[in-house]
Each structure stands twice: as C-alpha cells, then as structure tokens.
Backbone as numpy.savetxt, mean C-alpha at the origin, in Angstrom:
# Nx Ny Nz CAx CAy CAz Cx Cy Cz
1.37 14.49 2.62 0.20 13.98 1.96 -0.87 13.65 3.07
-1.90 14.23 2.84 -2.99 14.12 3.86 -3.89 12.86 3.47
-4.88 12.50 4.28 -5.61 11.34 4.07 -6.20 11.27 2.66
-6.98 12.43 2.38 -7.74 12.44 1.12 -6.78 12.22 -0.10
-5.69 12.88 -0.08 -4.70 12.76 -1.17 -4.20 11.18 -1.19
-3.91 10.75 -0.02 -3.46 9.28 0.01 -4.50 8.40 -0.67
-5.76 8.48 -0.19 -6.89 7.75 -0.59 -6.96 7.70 -2.07
-6.94 9.02 -2.63 -6.99 9.22 -4.13 -5.85 8.40 -4.80
-4.79 8.54 -4.29 -3.54 7.94 -4.95 -3.71 6.50 -4.98
-4.02 5.90 -3.91 -4.25 4.51 -3.80 -5.33 3.92 -4.61
-6.44 4.52 -4.68 -7.54 4.20 -5.35 -7.41 4.41 -6.92
-6.38 5.26 -7.40 -6.05 5.47 -8.82 -5.42 4.21 -9.41
-4.92 3.31 -8.43 -4.16 2.12 -9.07 -5.30 1.18 -9.65
-4.96 0.65 -10.87 -5.91 -0.31 -11.53 -6.37 -1.26 -10.76
-7.73 -1.47 -10.60 -8.41 -2.47 -9.86 -8.36 -2.19 -8.26
-7.88 -1.18 -7.83 -7.82 -1.03 -6.50 -9.21 -0.77 -5.78
-9.24 -1.46 -4.56 -10.51 -1.25 -3.82 -10.18 -0.76 -2.35
-11.02 -0.20 -1.64 -10.93 0.24 -0.27 -11.91 -0.60 0.62
-11.35 -1.16 1.72 -12.14 -1.95 2.46 -11.94 -1.67 3.99
-12.84 -2.01 4.86 -12.46 -1.79 6.33 -12.76 -3.21 7.02
-12.07 -4.33 6.72 -12.35 -5.60 7.25 -12.05 -5.54 8.85
-11.10 -4.66 9.20 -10.71 -4.65 10.75 -11.53 -3.63 11.42
-12.68 -3.11 10.86 -13.33 -2.03 11.58 -12.84 -0.63 11.16
-13.38 0.36 11.84 -13.04 1.66 11.68 -11.80 2.04 12.01
-11.06 2.96 11.39 -9.73 3.38 11.69 -8.60 2.71 10.83
-9.07 1.57 10.11 -7.98 0.95 9.35 -8.55 0.59 8.06
-8.08 1.59 7.01 -8.49 1.35 5.57 -7.52 0.42 4.85
-8.17 -0.62 4.38 -7.30 -1.68 3.56 -7.51 -1.55 2.08
-6.35 -1.49 1.43 -6.39 -1.21 -0.07 -6.02 -2.49 -0.74
-6.87 -3.01 -1.55 -6.58 -4.28 -2.22 -6.56 -4.30 -3.69
-5.85 -5.25 -4.38 -6.09 -5.33 -5.73 -6.26 -6.79 -6.05
-7.33 -7.09 -6.62 -7.84 -8.54 -6.98 -7.93 -9.24 -5.64
-8.37 -8.59 -4.56 -8.58 -9.34 -3.34 -7.31 -9.43 -2.43
-6.16 -8.94 -2.93 -5.02 -9.01 -2.08 -4.44 -7.69 -1.60
-4.14 -7.45 -0.34 -3.88 -6.26 0.29 -2.49 -5.68 -0.22
-2.50 -4.44 -0.47 -1.19 -3.70 -0.90 -0.94 -2.50 -0.02
-1.87 -2.10 0.82 -1.57 -0.96 1.72 -2.61 -1.04 2.79
-2.27 -0.60 3.99 -3.10 -0.53 5.18 -2.86 0.84 5.70
-3.86 1.74 5.77 -3.62 3.02 6.20 -4.46 3.22 7.69
-3.77 3.64 8.67 -4.19 3.78 10.04 -4.81 5.39 9.87
-5.95 5.42 9.56 -6.53 6.76 9.38 -6.86 7.57 10.49
-6.73 7.00 11.57 -6.96 7.80 12.85 -5.48 8.16 13.53
-4.43 7.62 12.94 -3.07 7.95 13.51 -2.74 9.32 13.36
-2.01 9.90 14.32 -1.57 11.27 14.22 -0.15 11.33 14.44
0.78 11.57 13.47 0.53 11.66 12.20 0.04 10.31 11.47
-0.55 10.46 10.35 -1.09 9.40 9.52 -0.01 8.32 9.22
-0.28 7.05 9.25 0.71 6.06 8.73 0.07 5.09 7.84
0.95 4.50 7.07 0.61 3.42 6.06 1.53 2.37 6.02
1.03 1.17 5.91 1.78 -0.02 5.89 1.89 -0.54 4.42
2.95 -0.98 3.94 3.27 -1.30 2.47 4.07 -2.49 2.47
3.82 -3.34 1.40 4.50 -4.48 1.13 5.91 -4.06 0.40
7.03 -4.71 0.58 8.27 -4.44 0.17 9.11 -5.54 0.09
10.03 -5.57 -0.83 11.16 -6.62 -1.02 11.92 -6.54 0.19
12.34 -7.71 0.77 13.06 -7.72 1.99 14.26 -6.75 2.09
15.06 -6.73 1.05 16.23 -5.87 1.06 15.87 -4.38 0.94
14.82 -4.19 0.24 14.34 -2.78 0.12 13.78 -2.25 1.39
13.02 -3.37 1.97 12.43 -2.91 3.40 13.62 -2.39 4.36
14.55 -3.16 4.48 15.73 -2.89 5.26 16.38 -1.38 4.84
16.51 -1.35 3.56 17.01 -0.19 3.12 16.34 1.15 3.49
14.94 1.14 3.45 13.98 2.25 3.78 14.11 2.45 5.28
14.19 1.31 5.99 14.39 1.52 7.62 15.52 2.20 7.88
16.62 1.86 7.19 17.91 2.48 7.51 18.01 3.83 7.12
17.37 4.22 6.03 17.35 5.65 5.52 16.46 6.72 6.16
15.29 6.11 6.74 14.30 7.12 7.29 13.90 6.52 8.62
13.75 7.37 9.68 13.25 7.05 10.92 11.89 6.73 10.93
11.21 7.31 10.02 9.91 7.29 9.88 9.37 5.91 9.28
10.27 5.01 8.88 9.84 3.78 8.25 10.30 2.63 9.39
9.41 1.86 9.79 9.60 0.78 10.79 9.18 -0.49 10.24
9.48 -1.65 10.82 9.02 -2.88 10.50 7.44 -2.84 10.52
6.73 -3.47 9.64 5.29 -3.52 9.48 4.55 -3.78 10.89
3.82 -3.03 11.25 2.92 -3.05 12.59 1.95 -4.31 12.34
2.05 -5.25 13.20 1.18 -6.54 13.02 1.27 -7.21 11.75
2.37 -7.17 11.07 2.52 -7.77 9.75 3.92 -8.46 9.76
4.10 -9.38 8.63 5.36 -9.97 8.55 6.42 -8.98 8.38
7.39 -8.74 9.27 8.26 -7.64 9.24 9.33 -7.91 8.30
9.49 -8.99 7.45 10.43 -9.20 6.54 9.87 -8.48 5.24
8.56 -8.50 5.06 7.98 -8.04 3.73 7.13 -6.82 3.91
6.86 -6.30 5.03 6.11 -5.09 5.15 6.79 -3.93 6.07
6.60 -2.79 5.65 7.07 -1.58 6.42 5.76 -0.64 6.80
6.02 -0.09 7.74 4.96 0.89 8.23 5.56 2.31 8.17
5.05 3.16 7.49 5.71 4.50 7.22 4.78 5.48 7.71
5.35 6.23 8.71 4.75 7.47 9.31 4.90 8.73 8.53
3.70 9.28 8.19 3.69 10.43 7.18 3.92 11.58 7.95
5.11 11.81 8.35 5.47 13.01 9.15 6.05 14.09 8.41
6.19 13.90 7.03 6.80 14.97 6.18 8.44 14.71 6.02
8.85 13.75 6.63 10.26 13.48 6.54 10.75 12.74 5.30
9.79 12.14 4.61 10.00 11.42 3.45 9.39 12.25 2.22
10.38 12.42 1.31 9.98 13.17 0.07 8.77 12.43 -0.56
7.74 13.32 -1.11 6.56 12.77 -1.83 6.84 11.73 -2.78
7.91 11.96 -3.66 8.29 11.13 -4.73 8.65 9.76 -4.27
9.48 9.70 -3.03 9.85 8.56 -2.49 8.58 7.74 -1.92
7.83 8.35 -1.13 6.57 7.79 -0.75 5.71 7.22 -1.93
5.48 7.94 -2.90 4.76 7.43 -4.09 5.44 6.15 -4.63
6.67 6.24 -4.70 7.46 4.94 -5.22 7.27 3.88 -4.16
7.23 3.88 -2.95 7.03 2.95 -2.01 5.67 2.31 -2.28
4.66 3.19 -2.46 3.25 2.77 -2.74 3.27 2.09 -4.04
3.79 2.40 -5.11 3.77 1.91 -6.39 4.54 0.62 -6.29
5.60 0.44 -5.62 6.26 -0.88 -5.51 5.43 -1.85 -4.71
4.67 -1.43 -3.64 3.88 -2.32 -3.05 2.69 -2.87 -3.88
2.10 -2.00 -4.59 1.09 -2.36 -5.58 1.63 -3.35 -6.56
2.77 -3.06 -7.21 3.33 -3.91 -8.15 3.74 -5.38 -7.70
4.34 -5.34 -6.46 4.63 -6.69 -5.76 3.49 -7.47 -5.65
2.36 -6.94 -5.23 1.11 -7.69 -5.05 0.62 -8.17 -6.49
0.68 -7.22 -7.44 0.11 -7.63 -8.79 1.07 -8.76 -9.31
2.35 -8.72 -9.02 3.24 -9.72 -9.66 3.02 -11.09 -8.94
2.53 -11.01 -7.65 2.17 -12.30 -6.97 0.99 -12.95 -7.45
0.13 -12.37 -8.28 -1.23 -12.84 -8.63 -1.01 -13.91 -9.53
-1.89 -14.85 -9.71 -1.79 -15.76 -10.82 -1.89 -15.24 -12.21
-1.45 -15.84 -13.30 -1.41 -15.28 -14.46 -2.85 -14.94 -14.88
-3.78 -15.79 -14.56 -5.17 -15.47 -14.87 -5.62 -14.39 -14.21
-5.23 -14.11 -12.91 -5.83 -12.99 -12.28 -5.13 -11.60 -12.86
-3.78 -11.76 -13.28 -3.18 -10.53 -13.81 -3.85 -10.29 -15.22
-4.15 -11.27 -15.91 -4.90 -11.02 -17.09 -6.21 -10.39 -16.95
-7.03 -10.83 -15.95 -8.27 -10.24 -15.63 -8.01 -8.87 -15.32
-7.04 -8.59 -14.49 -6.81 -7.15 -14.12 -6.45 -6.24 -15.41
-5.75 -6.81 -16.24 -5.36 -6.10 -17.44 -6.65 -5.73 -18.30
-7.47 -6.77 -18.31 -8.75 -6.55 -19.15 -9.61 -5.58 -18.61
-9.65 -5.28 -17.23 -10.54 -4.40 -16.57 -12.01 -5.01 -16.32
-12.80 -4.23 -15.77 -14.10 -4.66 -15.57 -15.00 -5.03 -16.80
-15.75 -5.93 -16.88 -16.64 -6.33 -17.91 -17.54 -5.16 -18.29
-17.90 -4.99 -19.54 -18.90 -4.04 -19.91 -20.21 -4.51 -19.58
-20.99 -3.48 -18.96 -22.31 -3.86 -18.47 -23.35 -4.20 -19.50
-23.05 -4.07 -20.67 -23.93 -4.22 -21.88 -24.30 -5.63 -22.13
C-alpha cells in the first residue's frame, strides 16, 4: 500500500480527519478529535502506528517482524507497522479498522451518536 492508497483508506472512515500537529512528516488521523492512526509519511518504507487491544498487539508483534511496539506511544496499546509488503493487505486493513473501532468505542455515547448522525446540513 502506497501513501496515497493509505491516505484514501484512512480518510474513508466515517468522520476521519487528517492533521499535522507534529509538523511535516507525521500525518495524524483522528475521529471526533481522537487519534486512531499516525503515518510517518517520510519513512522508507512507509510506517503507520495504530491503536490495538493489548493481547492483539502482542499477537501481531509475534506474527510479523514488521510490527513493533508503538514508536513514542504507549507500547501496551499501540503498534507501529512497517509497510514493507510482508503483511497481507487484508490483515493491514483489519488492523486499521480495529484501531478506528477501538477509538470510536472509547468515545462518549454523545460523541458516538454525533458521529452516527454525520455532519449537519448546511441549509
């Protein structure tokens, strides 16, 4: 998955936004103001940091050498994945989906309902 494909996949998530609060080179993807992915866009190969259930985080690390504890993140809940082609596309997509869902589940009920409603009509 190249950078543009990754960006499109991340931004297709309901309510997802792309920001650069850490400056150039670090694309942060949020839902309702909460981060679910961090892409090191200048890394070669590309890498992405994703939220993960603690047991699942360890599972992915044991399964793939390209999955490491989250760089500069809580290593219990975040993994950094190097996109070197060693992880099947379907599994990478699943990791991204899981990260997004974990963040959405952690939102307050009011924020989840706001996300479900979507943006207000401009009329």
